[in-house]
């Protein structure tokens, strides 16, 4: 904050509460994740967008940099401890974020695609957390490779 010439009090005055600050940080993290995902998809072959998203999300690079990665993987355990109203805000942000990805998901209709992408994203966030437990880089890489194959095969059906 010193670099921005802000005091802690000056910074926190921009938010009504710590919960508002937490929500804003989560929302910004989702925007950053969407930006990276959009960049990856731009370079994907036609029809390969979903595989590209799965490959990006479950990459060793994404796994090894949690501070710059997915806020869902990083913060859901903490969000679960928040009051219901606040959790609802996080859930709405999560749903909005995943809806932008649903267009790449196979399915009979929007409802099915949205449901599948929420489940995919939830599973991948958990997978990312488990991968971060694996100290050996080779084992972590293998685990992520297996997970990418599993999720891609699962969504093709």
PDB file of C-alpha atoms in Angstrom:
ATOM      1  CA  UNK A   1       0.000   0.000   0.000  1.00  0.00           C
ATOM      2  CA  UNK A   2       2.978   2.234   0.552  1.00  0.00           C
ATOM      3  CA  UNK A   3       3.699   2.125  -3.209  1.00  0.00           C
ATOM      4  CA  UNK A   4       0.165   3.368  -3.854  1.00  0.00           C
ATOM      5  CA  UNK A   5       0.572   6.034  -1.169  1.00  0.00           C
ATOM      6  CA  UNK A   6      -2.391   4.677   0.748  1.00  0.00           C
ATOM      7  CA  UNK A   7      -2.749   4.109   4.441  1.00  0.00           C
ATOM      8  CA  UNK A   8      -4.523   1.000   5.652  1.00  0.00           C
ATOM      9  CA  UNK A   9      -7.412   3.187   6.797  1.00  0.00           C
ATOM     10  CA  UNK A  10      -7.592   4.925   3.420  1.00  0.00           C
ATOM     11  CA  UNK A  11      -7.657   1.588   1.644  1.00  0.00           C
ATOM     12  CA  UNK A  12     -10.288  -0.010   3.855  1.00  0.00           C
ATOM     13  CA  UNK A  13     -12.596   3.029   3.565  1.00  0.00           C
ATOM     14  CA  UNK A  14     -13.347   1.896   0.018  1.00  0.00           C
ATOM     15  CA  UNK A  15     -15.217  -1.097   1.457  1.00  0.00           C
ATOM     16  CA  UNK A  16     -18.171  -1.242   3.840  1.00  0.00           C
ATOM     17  CA  UNK A  17     -16.815  -4.337   5.561  1.00  0.00           C
ATOM     18  CA  UNK A  18     -14.152  -7.025   5.437  1.00  0.00           C
ATOM     19  CA  UNK A  19     -16.728  -9.210   3.691  1.00  0.00           C
ATOM     20  CA  UNK A  20     -17.058  -6.614   0.902  1.00  0.00           C
ATOM     21  CA  UNK A  21     -13.279  -6.571   0.508  1.00  0.00           C
ATOM     22  CA  UNK A  22     -13.213 -10.379   0.383  1.00  0.00           C
ATOM     23  CA  UNK A  23     -15.966 -10.427  -2.267  1.00  0.00           C
ATOM     24  CA  UNK A  24     -14.154  -7.794  -4.335  1.00  0.00           C
ATOM     25  CA  UNK A  25     -10.900  -9.761  -4.189  1.00  0.00           C
ATOM     26  CA  UNK A  26     -12.701 -12.980  -5.195  1.00  0.00           C
ATOM     27  CA  UNK A  27     -14.451 -11.238  -8.082  1.00  0.00           C
ATOM     28  CA  UNK A  28     -11.178  -9.731  -9.294  1.00  0.00           C
ATOM     29  CA  UNK A  29      -9.552 -13.169  -9.107  1.00  0.00           C
ATOM     30  CA  UNK A  30     -12.329 -14.643 -11.259  1.00  0.00           C
ATOM     31  CA  UNK A  31     -11.865 -11.838 -13.792  1.00  0.00           C
ATOM     32  CA  UNK A  32      -8.139 -12.548 -13.934  1.00  0.00           C
ATOM     33  CA  UNK A  33      -8.812 -16.281 -14.361  1.00  0.00           C
ATOM     34  CA  UNK A  34     -11.306 -15.532 -17.158  1.00  0.00           C
ATOM     35  CA  UNK A  35      -8.741 -13.309 -18.876  1.00  0.00           C
ATOM     36  CA  UNK A  36      -6.143 -16.104 -18.855  1.00  0.00           C
ATOM     37  CA  UNK A  37      -8.721 -18.648 -20.007  1.00  0.00           C
ATOM     38  CA  UNK A  38      -9.917 -16.374 -22.826  1.00  0.00           C
ATOM     39  CA  UNK A  39      -6.323 -15.922 -23.968  1.00  0.00           C
ATOM     40  CA  UNK A  40      -5.832 -19.688 -24.034  1.00  0.00           C
ATOM     41  CA  UNK A  41      -9.076 -20.262 -25.961  1.00  0.00           C
ATOM     42  CA  UNK A  42      -8.126 -17.704 -28.620  1.00  0.00           C
ATOM     43  CA  UNK A  43      -5.253 -19.969 -29.602  1.00  0.00           C
ATOM     44  CA  UNK A  44      -7.266 -23.194 -29.439  1.00  0.00           C
ATOM     45  CA  UNK A  45      -8.249 -25.054 -32.592  1.00  0.00           C
ATOM     46  CA  UNK A  46     -11.940 -24.846 -33.485  1.00  0.00           C
ATOM     47  CA  UNK A  47     -13.777 -27.384 -31.338  1.00  0.00           C
ATOM     48  CA  UNK A  48     -10.793 -27.715 -28.979  1.00  0.00           C
ATOM     49  CA  UNK A  49     -11.730 -24.850 -26.672  1.00  0.00           C
ATOM     50  CA  UNK A  50     -12.917 -27.016 -23.768  1.00  0.00           C
ATOM     51  CA  UNK A  51      -9.829 -29.230 -23.906  1.00  0.00           C
ATOM     52  CA  UNK A  52      -7.679 -26.099 -23.933  1.00  0.00           C
ATOM     53  CA  UNK A  53      -9.485 -24.754 -20.855  1.00  0.00           C
ATOM     54  CA  UNK A  54      -9.041 -28.040 -19.010  1.00  0.00           C
ATOM     55  CA  UNK A  55      -5.376 -28.202 -20.054  1.00  0.00           C
ATOM     56  CA  UNK A  56      -4.792 -24.636 -18.858  1.00  0.00           C
ATOM     57  CA  UNK A  57      -6.620 -25.032 -15.556  1.00  0.00           C
ATOM     58  CA  UNK A  58      -4.936 -28.307 -14.645  1.00  0.00           C
ATOM     59  CA  UNK A  59      -1.487 -27.278 -15.844  1.00  0.00           C
ATOM     60  CA  UNK A  60       1.592 -27.565 -13.655  1.00  0.00           C
ATOM     61  CA  UNK A  61       2.133 -23.830 -14.042  1.00  0.00           C
ATOM     62  CA  UNK A  62      -1.359 -22.983 -12.741  1.00  0.00           C
ATOM     63  CA  UNK A  63      -0.953 -25.504  -9.930  1.00  0.00           C
ATOM     64  CA  UNK A  64       2.425 -24.162  -8.849  1.00  0.00           C
ATOM     65  CA  UNK A  65       1.285 -20.525  -8.595  1.00  0.00           C
ATOM     66  CA  UNK A  66      -1.734 -20.463  -6.274  1.00  0.00           C
ATOM     67  CA  UNK A  67      -1.370 -16.754  -5.515  1.00  0.00           C
ATOM     68  CA  UNK A  68      -1.960 -15.965  -9.196  1.00  0.00           C
ATOM     69  CA  UNK A  69      -4.415 -18.769  -9.820  1.00  0.00           C
ATOM     70  CA  UNK A  70      -8.026 -19.655  -9.356  1.00  0.00           C
ATOM     71  CA  UNK A  71      -9.740 -18.031  -6.366  1.00  0.00           C
ATOM     72  CA  UNK A  72     -12.239 -20.889  -6.193  1.00  0.00           C
ATOM     73  CA  UNK A  73      -9.450 -23.393  -5.556  1.00  0.00           C
ATOM     74  CA  UNK A  74      -7.727 -21.021  -3.148  1.00  0.00           C
ATOM     75  CA  UNK A  75     -10.656 -19.700  -1.130  1.00  0.00           C
ATOM     76  CA  UNK A  76     -13.636 -22.062  -1.084  1.00  0.00           C
ATOM     77  CA  UNK A  77     -12.726 -23.581   2.264  1.00  0.00           C
ATOM     78  CA  UNK A  78     -12.685 -20.089   3.747  1.00  0.00           C
ATOM     79  CA  UNK A  79     -15.854 -19.017   1.928  1.00  0.00           C
ATOM     80  CA  UNK A  80     -17.692 -21.981   3.439  1.00  0.00           C
ATOM     81  CA  UNK A  81     -17.200 -20.392   6.866  1.00  0.00           C
ATOM     82  CA  UNK A  82     -18.878 -17.149   5.875  1.00  0.00           C
ATOM     83  CA  UNK A  83     -22.512 -16.241   6.647  1.00  0.00           C
ATOM     84  CA  UNK A  84     -25.123 -17.594   4.215  1.00  0.00           C
ATOM     85  CA  UNK A  85     -25.818 -14.208   2.624  1.00  0.00           C
ATOM     86  CA  UNK A  86     -22.142 -13.737   1.821  1.00  0.00           C
ATOM     87  CA  UNK A  87     -21.823 -17.307   0.502  1.00  0.00           C
ATOM     88  CA  UNK A  88     -24.764 -16.533  -1.791  1.00  0.00           C
ATOM     89  CA  UNK A  89     -22.829 -13.615  -3.248  1.00  0.00           C
ATOM     90  CA  UNK A  90     -19.839 -15.874  -3.916  1.00  0.00           C
ATOM     91  CA  UNK A  91     -22.081 -18.521  -5.448  1.00  0.00           C
ATOM     92  CA  UNK A  92     -23.623 -15.970  -7.816  1.00  0.00           C
ATOM     93  CA  UNK A  93     -20.152 -14.835  -8.912  1.00  0.00           C
ATOM     94  CA  UNK A  94     -19.138 -18.458  -9.450  1.00  0.00           C
ATOM     95  CA  UNK A  95     -22.258 -19.199 -11.513  1.00  0.00           C
ATOM     96  CA  UNK A  96     -21.743 -16.090 -13.636  1.00  0.00           C
ATOM     97  CA  UNK A  97     -18.121 -17.068 -14.242  1.00  0.00           C
ATOM     98  CA  UNK A  98     -18.940 -20.637 -15.241  1.00  0.00           C
ATOM     99  CA  UNK A  99     -21.756 -19.581 -17.578  1.00  0.00           C
ATOM    100  CA  UNK A 100     -19.192 -17.903 -19.799  1.00  0.00           C
ATOM    101  CA  UNK A 101     -17.489 -21.276 -20.245  1.00  0.00           C
ATOM    102  CA  UNK A 102     -20.674 -23.287 -20.822  1.00  0.00           C
ATOM    103  CA  UNK A 103     -20.716 -22.381 -24.512  1.00  0.00           C
ATOM    104  CA  UNK A 104     -17.813 -24.810 -25.013  1.00  0.00           C
ATOM    105  CA  UNK A 105     -19.509 -27.639 -23.102  1.00  0.00           C
ATOM    106  CA  UNK A 106     -21.409 -30.339 -24.999  1.00  0.00           C
ATOM    107  CA  UNK A 107     -25.015 -30.702 -23.921  1.00  0.00           C
ATOM    108  CA  UNK A 108     -28.611 -30.777 -25.100  1.00  0.00           C
ATOM    109  CA  UNK A 109     -29.474 -27.289 -23.801  1.00  0.00           C
ATOM    110  CA  UNK A 110     -28.150 -24.329 -21.795  1.00  0.00           C
ATOM    111  CA  UNK A 111     -29.303 -25.792 -18.484  1.00  0.00           C
ATOM    112  CA  UNK A 112     -27.403 -29.036 -19.075  1.00  0.00           C
ATOM    113  CA  UNK A 113     -24.279 -27.226 -20.295  1.00  0.00           C
ATOM    114  CA  UNK A 114     -24.321 -24.878 -17.282  1.00  0.00           C
ATOM    115  CA  UNK A 115     -24.798 -27.768 -14.843  1.00  0.00           C
ATOM    116  CA  UNK A 116     -21.970 -29.744 -16.426  1.00  0.00           C
ATOM    117  CA  UNK A 117     -19.544 -26.829 -16.455  1.00  0.00           C
ATOM    118  CA  UNK A 118     -20.232 -26.033 -12.771  1.00  0.00           C
ATOM    119  CA  UNK A 119     -19.513 -29.662 -11.876  1.00  0.00           C
ATOM    120  CA  UNK A 120     -16.416 -29.725 -14.080  1.00  0.00           C
ATOM    121  CA  UNK A 121     -15.063 -26.526 -12.588  1.00  0.00           C
ATOM    122  CA  UNK A 122     -15.814 -27.660  -9.026  1.00  0.00           C
ATOM    123  CA  UNK A 123     -14.049 -30.962  -9.603  1.00  0.00           C
ATOM    124  CA  UNK A 124     -11.039 -29.330 -11.206  1.00  0.00           C
ATOM    125  CA  UNK A 125     -10.717 -26.854  -8.307  1.00  0.00           C
ATOM    126  CA  UNK A 126     -10.624 -29.779  -5.878  1.00  0.00           C
ATOM    127  CA  UNK A 127      -8.147 -31.612  -8.090  1.00  0.00           C
ATOM    128  CA  UNK A 128      -5.916 -28.537  -8.129  1.00  0.00           C
ATOM    129  CA  UNK A 129      -5.947 -28.443  -4.320  1.00  0.00           C
ATOM    130  CA  UNK A 130      -5.024 -32.113  -4.054  1.00  0.00           C
ATOM    131  CA  UNK A 131      -2.250 -31.678  -6.642  1.00  0.00           C
ATOM    132  CA  UNK A 132      -0.793 -28.903  -4.489  1.00  0.00           C
ATOM    133  CA  UNK A 133      -0.341 -31.448  -1.691  1.00  0.00           C
ATOM    134  CA  UNK A 134       2.028 -33.532  -3.811  1.00  0.00           C
ATOM    135  CA  UNK A 135       5.555 -32.415  -3.060  1.00  0.00           C
ATOM    136  CA  UNK A 136       7.314 -34.326  -5.839  1.00  0.00           C
ATOM    137  CA  UNK A 137       7.057 -32.360  -9.099  1.00  0.00           C
ATOM    138  CA  UNK A 138       7.074 -35.477 -11.270  1.00  0.00           C
ATOM    139  CA  UNK A 139       4.250 -37.072  -9.290  1.00  0.00           C
ATOM    140  CA  UNK A 140       2.285 -33.795  -9.298  1.00  0.00           C
ATOM    141  CA  UNK A 141       2.719 -33.492 -13.061  1.00  0.00           C
ATOM    142  CA  UNK A 142       1.556 -37.086 -13.603  1.00  0.00           C
ATOM    143  CA  UNK A 143      -1.462 -36.551 -11.342  1.00  0.00           C
ATOM    144  CA  UNK A 144      -2.462 -33.434 -13.309  1.00  0.00           C
ATOM    145  CA  UNK A 145      -2.004 -35.236 -16.651  1.00  0.00           C
ATOM    146  CA  UNK A 146      -4.260 -38.064 -15.481  1.00  0.00           C
ATOM    147  CA  UNK A 147      -6.821 -35.562 -14.202  1.00  0.00           C
ATOM    148  CA  UNK A 148      -6.869 -33.651 -17.502  1.00  0.00           C
ATOM    149  CA  UNK A 149      -7.559 -36.875 -19.379  1.00  0.00           C
ATOM    150  CA  UNK A 150     -10.237 -37.913 -16.894  1.00  0.00           C
ATOM    151  CA  UNK A 151     -12.124 -34.601 -17.061  1.00  0.00           C
ATOM    152  CA  UNK A 152     -11.894 -34.301 -20.822  1.00  0.00           C
ATOM    153  CA  UNK A 153     -13.173 -37.854 -21.281  1.00  0.00           C
ATOM    154  CA  UNK A 154     -15.964 -37.186 -18.776  1.00  0.00           C
ATOM    155  CA  UNK A 155     -17.296 -34.070 -20.526  1.00  0.00           C
ATOM    156  CA  UNK A 156     -17.213 -35.617 -24.002  1.00  0.00           C
ATOM    157  CA  UNK A 157     -20.061 -37.960 -23.036  1.00  0.00           C
TER     158      UNK A 157
END
